[in-house]
mmCIF file of C-alpha atoms in Angstrom:
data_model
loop_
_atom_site.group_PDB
_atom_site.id
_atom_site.type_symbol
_atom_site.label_atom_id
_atom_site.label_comp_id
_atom_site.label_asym_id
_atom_site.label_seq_id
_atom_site.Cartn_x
_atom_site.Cartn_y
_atom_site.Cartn_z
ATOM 1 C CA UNK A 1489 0.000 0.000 0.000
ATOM 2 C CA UNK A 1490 1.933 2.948 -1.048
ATOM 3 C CA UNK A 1491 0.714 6.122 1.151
ATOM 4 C CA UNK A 1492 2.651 8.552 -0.610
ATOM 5 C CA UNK A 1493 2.808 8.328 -4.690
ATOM 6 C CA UNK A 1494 5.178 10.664 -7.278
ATOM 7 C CA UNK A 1495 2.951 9.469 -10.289
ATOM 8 C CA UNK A 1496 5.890 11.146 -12.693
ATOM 9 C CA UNK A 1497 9.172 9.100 -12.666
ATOM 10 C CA UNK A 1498 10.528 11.345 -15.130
ATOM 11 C CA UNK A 1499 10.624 15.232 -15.728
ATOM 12 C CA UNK A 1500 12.298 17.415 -18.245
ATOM 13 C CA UNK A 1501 12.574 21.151 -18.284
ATOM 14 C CA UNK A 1502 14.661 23.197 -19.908
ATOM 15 C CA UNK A 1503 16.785 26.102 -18.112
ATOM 16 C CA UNK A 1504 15.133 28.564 -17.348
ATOM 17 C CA UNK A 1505 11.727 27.384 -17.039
ATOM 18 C CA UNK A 1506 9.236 25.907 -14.148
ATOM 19 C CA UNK A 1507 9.629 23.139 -12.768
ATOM 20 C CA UNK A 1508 6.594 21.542 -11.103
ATOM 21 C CA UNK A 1509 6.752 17.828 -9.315
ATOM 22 C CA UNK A 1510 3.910 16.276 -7.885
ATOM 23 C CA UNK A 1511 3.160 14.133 -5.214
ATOM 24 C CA UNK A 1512 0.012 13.016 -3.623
ATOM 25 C CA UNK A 1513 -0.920 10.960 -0.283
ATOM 26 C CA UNK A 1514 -3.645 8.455 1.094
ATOM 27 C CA UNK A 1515 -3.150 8.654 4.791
ATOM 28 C CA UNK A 1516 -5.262 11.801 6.133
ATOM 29 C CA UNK A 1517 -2.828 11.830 9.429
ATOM 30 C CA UNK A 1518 -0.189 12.903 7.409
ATOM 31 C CA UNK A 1519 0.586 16.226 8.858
ATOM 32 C CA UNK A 1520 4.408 17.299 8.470
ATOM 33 C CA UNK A 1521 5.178 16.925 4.348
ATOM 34 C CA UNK A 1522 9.024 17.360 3.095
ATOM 35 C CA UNK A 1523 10.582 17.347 -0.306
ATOM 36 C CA UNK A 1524 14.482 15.545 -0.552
ATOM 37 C CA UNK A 1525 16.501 15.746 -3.366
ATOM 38 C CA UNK A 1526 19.247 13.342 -3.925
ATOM 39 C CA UNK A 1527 21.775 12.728 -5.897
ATOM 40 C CA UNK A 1528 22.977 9.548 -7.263
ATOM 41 C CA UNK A 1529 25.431 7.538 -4.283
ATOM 42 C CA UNK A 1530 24.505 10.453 -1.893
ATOM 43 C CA UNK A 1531 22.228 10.679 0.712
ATOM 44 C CA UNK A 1532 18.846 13.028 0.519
ATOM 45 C CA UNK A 1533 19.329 16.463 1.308
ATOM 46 C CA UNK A 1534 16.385 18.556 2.311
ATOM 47 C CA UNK A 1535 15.097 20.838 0.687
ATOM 48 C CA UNK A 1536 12.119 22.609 1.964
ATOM 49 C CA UNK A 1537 9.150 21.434 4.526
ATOM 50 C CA UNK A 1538 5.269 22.346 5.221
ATOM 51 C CA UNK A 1539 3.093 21.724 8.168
ATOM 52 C CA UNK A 1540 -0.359 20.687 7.374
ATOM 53 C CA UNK A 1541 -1.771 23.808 8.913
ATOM 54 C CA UNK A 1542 -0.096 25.721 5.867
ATOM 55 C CA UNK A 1543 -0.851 25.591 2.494
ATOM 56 C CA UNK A 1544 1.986 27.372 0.906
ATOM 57 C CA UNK A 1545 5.589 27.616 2.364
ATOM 58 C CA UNK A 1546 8.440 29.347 0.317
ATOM 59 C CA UNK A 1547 12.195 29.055 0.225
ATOM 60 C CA UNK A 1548 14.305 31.287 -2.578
ATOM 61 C CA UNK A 1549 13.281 29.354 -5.611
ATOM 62 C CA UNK A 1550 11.459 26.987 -4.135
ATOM 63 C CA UNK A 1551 7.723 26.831 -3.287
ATOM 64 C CA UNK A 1552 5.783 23.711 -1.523
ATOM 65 C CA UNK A 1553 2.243 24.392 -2.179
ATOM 66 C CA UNK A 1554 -0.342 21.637 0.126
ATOM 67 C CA UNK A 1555 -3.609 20.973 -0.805
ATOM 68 C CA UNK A 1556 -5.239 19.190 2.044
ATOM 69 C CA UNK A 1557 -8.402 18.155 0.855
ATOM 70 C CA UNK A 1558 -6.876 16.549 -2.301
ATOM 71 C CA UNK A 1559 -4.554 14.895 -0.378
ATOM 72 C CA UNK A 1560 -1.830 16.678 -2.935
ATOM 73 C CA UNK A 1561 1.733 18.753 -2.578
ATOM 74 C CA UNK A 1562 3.461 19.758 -5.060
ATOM 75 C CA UNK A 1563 7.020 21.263 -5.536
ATOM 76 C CA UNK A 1564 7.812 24.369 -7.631
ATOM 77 C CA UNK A 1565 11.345 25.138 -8.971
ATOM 78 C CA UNK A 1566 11.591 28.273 -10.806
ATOM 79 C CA UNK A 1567 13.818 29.303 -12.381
ATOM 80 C CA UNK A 1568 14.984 25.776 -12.822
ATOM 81 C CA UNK A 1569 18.790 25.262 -13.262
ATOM 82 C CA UNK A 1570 20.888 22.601 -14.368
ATOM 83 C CA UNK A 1571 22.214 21.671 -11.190
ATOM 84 C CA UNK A 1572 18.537 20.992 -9.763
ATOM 85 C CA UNK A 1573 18.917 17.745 -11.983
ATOM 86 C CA UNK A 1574 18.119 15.045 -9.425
ATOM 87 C CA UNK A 1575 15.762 12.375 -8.322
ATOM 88 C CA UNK A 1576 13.308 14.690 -5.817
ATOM 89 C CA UNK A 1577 11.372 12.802 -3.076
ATOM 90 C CA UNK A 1578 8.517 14.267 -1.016
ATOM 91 C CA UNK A 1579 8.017 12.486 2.430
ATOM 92 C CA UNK A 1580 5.537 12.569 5.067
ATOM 93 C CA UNK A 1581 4.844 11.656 8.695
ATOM 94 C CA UNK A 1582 1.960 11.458 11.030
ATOM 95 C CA UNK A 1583 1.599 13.700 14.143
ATOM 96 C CA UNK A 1584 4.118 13.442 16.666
ATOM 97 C CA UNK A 1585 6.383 11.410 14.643
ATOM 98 C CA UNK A 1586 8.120 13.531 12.206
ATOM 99 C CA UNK A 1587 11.322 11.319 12.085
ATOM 100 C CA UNK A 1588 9.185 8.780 10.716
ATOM 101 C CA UNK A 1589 8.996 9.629 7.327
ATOM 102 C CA UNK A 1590 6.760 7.764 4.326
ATOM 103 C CA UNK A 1591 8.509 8.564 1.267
ATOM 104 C CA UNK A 1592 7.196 8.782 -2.337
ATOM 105 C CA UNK A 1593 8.876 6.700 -4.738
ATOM 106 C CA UNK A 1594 10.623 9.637 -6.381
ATOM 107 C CA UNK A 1595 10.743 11.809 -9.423
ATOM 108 C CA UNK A 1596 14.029 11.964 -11.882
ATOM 109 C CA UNK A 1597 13.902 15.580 -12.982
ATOM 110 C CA UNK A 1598 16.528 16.805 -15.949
ATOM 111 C CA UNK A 1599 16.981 20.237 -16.602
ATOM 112 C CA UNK A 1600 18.291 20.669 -19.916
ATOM 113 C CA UNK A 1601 20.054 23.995 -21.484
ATOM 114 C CA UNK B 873 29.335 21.306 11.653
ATOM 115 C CA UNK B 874 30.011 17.996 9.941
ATOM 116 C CA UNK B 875 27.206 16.194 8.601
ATOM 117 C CA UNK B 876 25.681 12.873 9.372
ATOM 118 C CA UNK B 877 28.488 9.811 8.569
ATOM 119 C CA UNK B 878 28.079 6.105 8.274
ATOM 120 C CA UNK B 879 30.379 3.667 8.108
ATOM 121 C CA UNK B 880 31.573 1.684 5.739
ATOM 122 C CA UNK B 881 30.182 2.917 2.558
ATOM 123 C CA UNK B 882 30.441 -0.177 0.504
ATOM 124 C CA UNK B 883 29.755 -3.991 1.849
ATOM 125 C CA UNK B 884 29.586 -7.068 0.563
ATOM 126 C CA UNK B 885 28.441 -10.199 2.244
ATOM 127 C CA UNK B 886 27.081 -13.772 1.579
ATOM 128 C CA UNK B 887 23.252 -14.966 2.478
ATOM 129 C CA UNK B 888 23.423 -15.819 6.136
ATOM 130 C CA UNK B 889 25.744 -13.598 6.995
ATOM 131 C CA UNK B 890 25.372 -10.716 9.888
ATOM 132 C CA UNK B 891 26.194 -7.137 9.315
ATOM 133 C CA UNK B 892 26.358 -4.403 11.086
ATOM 134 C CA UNK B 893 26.536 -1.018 10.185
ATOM 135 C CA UNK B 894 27.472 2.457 11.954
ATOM 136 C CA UNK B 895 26.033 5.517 12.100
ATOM 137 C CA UNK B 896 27.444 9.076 13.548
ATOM 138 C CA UNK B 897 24.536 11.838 13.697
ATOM 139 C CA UNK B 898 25.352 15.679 13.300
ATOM 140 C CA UNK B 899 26.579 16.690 16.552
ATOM 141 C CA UNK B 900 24.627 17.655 19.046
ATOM 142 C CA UNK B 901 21.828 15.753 17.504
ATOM 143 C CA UNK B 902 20.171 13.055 19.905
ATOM 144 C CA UNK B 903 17.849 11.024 17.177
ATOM 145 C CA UNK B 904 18.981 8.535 14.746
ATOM 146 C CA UNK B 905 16.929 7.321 12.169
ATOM 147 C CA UNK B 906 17.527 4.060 9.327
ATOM 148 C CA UNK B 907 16.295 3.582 6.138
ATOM 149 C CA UNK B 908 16.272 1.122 3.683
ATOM 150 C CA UNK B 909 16.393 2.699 -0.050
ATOM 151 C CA UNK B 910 15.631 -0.013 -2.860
ATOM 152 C CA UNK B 911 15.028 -0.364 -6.620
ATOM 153 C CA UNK B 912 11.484 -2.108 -5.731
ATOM 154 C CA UNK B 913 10.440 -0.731 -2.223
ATOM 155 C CA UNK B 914 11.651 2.979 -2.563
ATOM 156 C CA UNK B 915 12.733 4.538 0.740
ATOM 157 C CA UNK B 916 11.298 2.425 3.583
ATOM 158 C CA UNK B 917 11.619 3.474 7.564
ATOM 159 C CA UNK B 918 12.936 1.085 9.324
ATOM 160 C CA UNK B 919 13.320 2.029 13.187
ATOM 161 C CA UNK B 920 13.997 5.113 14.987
ATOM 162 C CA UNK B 921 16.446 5.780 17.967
ATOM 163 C CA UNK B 922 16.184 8.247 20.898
ATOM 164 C CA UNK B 923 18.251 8.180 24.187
ATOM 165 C CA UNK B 924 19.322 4.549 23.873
ATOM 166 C CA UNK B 925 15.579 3.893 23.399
ATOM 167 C CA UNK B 926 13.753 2.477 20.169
ATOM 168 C CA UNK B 927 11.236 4.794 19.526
ATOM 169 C CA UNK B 928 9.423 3.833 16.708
ATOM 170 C CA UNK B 929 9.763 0.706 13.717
ATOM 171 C CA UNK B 930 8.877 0.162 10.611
ATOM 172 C CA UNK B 931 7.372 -3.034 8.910
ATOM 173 C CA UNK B 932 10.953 -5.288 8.965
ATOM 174 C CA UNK B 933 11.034 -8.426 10.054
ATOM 175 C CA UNK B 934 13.172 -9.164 13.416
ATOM 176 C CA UNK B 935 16.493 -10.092 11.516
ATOM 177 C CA UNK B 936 17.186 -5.676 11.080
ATOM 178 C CA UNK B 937 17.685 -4.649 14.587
ATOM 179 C CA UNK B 938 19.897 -1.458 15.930
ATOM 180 C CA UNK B 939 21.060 0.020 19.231
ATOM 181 C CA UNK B 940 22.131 3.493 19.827
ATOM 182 C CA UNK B 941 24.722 4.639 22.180
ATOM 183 C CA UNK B 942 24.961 7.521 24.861
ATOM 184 C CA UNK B 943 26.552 9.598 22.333
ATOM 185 C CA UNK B 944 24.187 9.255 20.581
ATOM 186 C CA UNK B 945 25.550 7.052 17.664
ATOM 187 C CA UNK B 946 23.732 4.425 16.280
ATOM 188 C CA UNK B 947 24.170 1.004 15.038
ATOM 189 C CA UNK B 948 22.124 -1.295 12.779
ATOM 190 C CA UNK B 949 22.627 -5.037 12.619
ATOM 191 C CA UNK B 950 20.970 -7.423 9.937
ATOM 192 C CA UNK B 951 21.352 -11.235 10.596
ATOM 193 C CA UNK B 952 20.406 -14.337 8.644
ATOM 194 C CA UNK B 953 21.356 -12.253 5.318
ATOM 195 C CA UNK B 954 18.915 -12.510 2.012
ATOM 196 C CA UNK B 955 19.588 -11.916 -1.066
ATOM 197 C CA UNK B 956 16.935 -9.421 -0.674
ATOM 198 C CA UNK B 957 18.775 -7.074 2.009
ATOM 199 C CA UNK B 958 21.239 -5.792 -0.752
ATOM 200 C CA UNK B 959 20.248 -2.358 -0.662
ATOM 201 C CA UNK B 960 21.459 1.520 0.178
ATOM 202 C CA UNK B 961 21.239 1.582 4.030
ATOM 203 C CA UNK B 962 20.495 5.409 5.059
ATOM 204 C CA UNK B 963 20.662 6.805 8.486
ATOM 205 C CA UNK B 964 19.339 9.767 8.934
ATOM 206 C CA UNK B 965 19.665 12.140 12.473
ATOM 207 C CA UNK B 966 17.383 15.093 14.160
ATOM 208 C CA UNK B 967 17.587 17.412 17.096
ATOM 209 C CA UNK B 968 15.009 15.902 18.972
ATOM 210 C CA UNK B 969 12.478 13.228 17.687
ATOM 211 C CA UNK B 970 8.471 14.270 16.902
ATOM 212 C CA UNK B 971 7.090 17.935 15.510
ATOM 213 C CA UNK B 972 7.114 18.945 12.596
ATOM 214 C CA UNK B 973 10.686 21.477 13.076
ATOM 215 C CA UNK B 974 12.667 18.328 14.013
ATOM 216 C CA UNK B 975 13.977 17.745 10.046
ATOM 217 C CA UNK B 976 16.025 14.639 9.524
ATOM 218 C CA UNK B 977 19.675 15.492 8.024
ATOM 219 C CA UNK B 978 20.800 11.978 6.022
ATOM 220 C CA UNK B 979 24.367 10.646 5.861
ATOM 221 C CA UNK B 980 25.395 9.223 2.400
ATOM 222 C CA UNK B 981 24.212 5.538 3.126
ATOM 223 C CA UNK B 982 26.152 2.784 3.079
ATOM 224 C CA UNK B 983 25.392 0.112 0.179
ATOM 225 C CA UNK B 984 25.152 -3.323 1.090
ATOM 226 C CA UNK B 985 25.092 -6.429 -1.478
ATOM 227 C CA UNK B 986 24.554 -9.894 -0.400
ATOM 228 C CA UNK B 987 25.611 -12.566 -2.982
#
């Protein structure tokens, strides 16, 4: 049963542009939601977080926008850059237990010049 | 401040083997999290350590067990190896455990194949 689904493996945007990965959930206790990017043979790094009693949380170029009753995040990346090529996880835990994470099965994005 | 590091990086073992592997949080951090990263099952939680205490544990059978220390460093041990434990083992460490400001800071994972 896979709480947490990326239903893109793959993404390609060129320089410049938006980039926009989604990511939806099935477990309404979810309330802590986190996007990782990771490189290949490296861990994830963290890149931005949102508390269920948010539904929009900004960091420099990138935006995590919650929508509770669809059960959907999503990740926005502008202006993407070629270094932002990566596999992107979001990740999500219940209440109380925010080091117990549920992660999505990943998006590859490619930002091409 | 130096990140989170696990030892070793690479491992190989044969089916019924044990293994254990070692994780070092960011200082001054006091939880340790593990995570099992594979091809199939994604990234799956596997248990969660705070002050020497098992917090929390993921859906793993009782072969994966870990321990963590008063420093706060963990360790993960996997008996009775399967073919099926060859995977990127990722420990990942937090202030305190719980709340939504405690983010978990991942070491680079060390990758295990069992032949």
């Amino acid at each position: 049963d896979q709480q947490v689904k990326q239903n893109s493996p793959s993404l390609s945007v060129q320089e410049g542009r938006i980039s926009i990965l989604n990511c939806d959930y099935t477990n309404s206790m979810f309330d802590y939601f986190l996007w990782y990017k990771k490189y290949p043979a490296e861990g994830p790094t963290f890149l931005i977080s949102i508390s269920s009693i948010k539904d929009k949380n900004e960091d420099g170029r990138f935006t995590v926008f919650l929508n509770k009753s669809a059960k959907h995040l999503s990740l926005h990346i502008v202006p993407s850059q070629p270094g932002d090529s990566a596999v992107y996880f979001c990740a999500a835990s219940p209440p109380g237990t925010a080091s117990k994470l549920t992660f999505g099965t990943g998006t590859r994005l490619q930002v091409t010049l | 401040k130096a990140g989170v590091t696990q030892t070793p990086r690479y491992l190989i073992k044969t089916r019924g083997q044990q293994v254990t592997l070692s994780c070092s949080p960011i200082s001054g951090h006091r939880s340790v999290s593990w995570y099992q990263q594979t091809p199939g099952q994604g990234l799956q939680f596997l248990f969660e350590y705070f002050s020497e205490t098992q917090r929390n544990k993921g859906n793993f059978p009782g072969r994966f067990s870990g321990r963590q220390f008063s420093n706060s460093r963990s360790e993960m041990n996997v008996s009775t190896l399967e073919l099926g434990d060859s995977a990127l083992y990722l420990c990942a460490s937090s202030l305190v455990p719980g709340g939504p400001q405690e983010t978990q800071y991942f070491g680079p994972g060390t990758r295990l194949l069992v032949l």
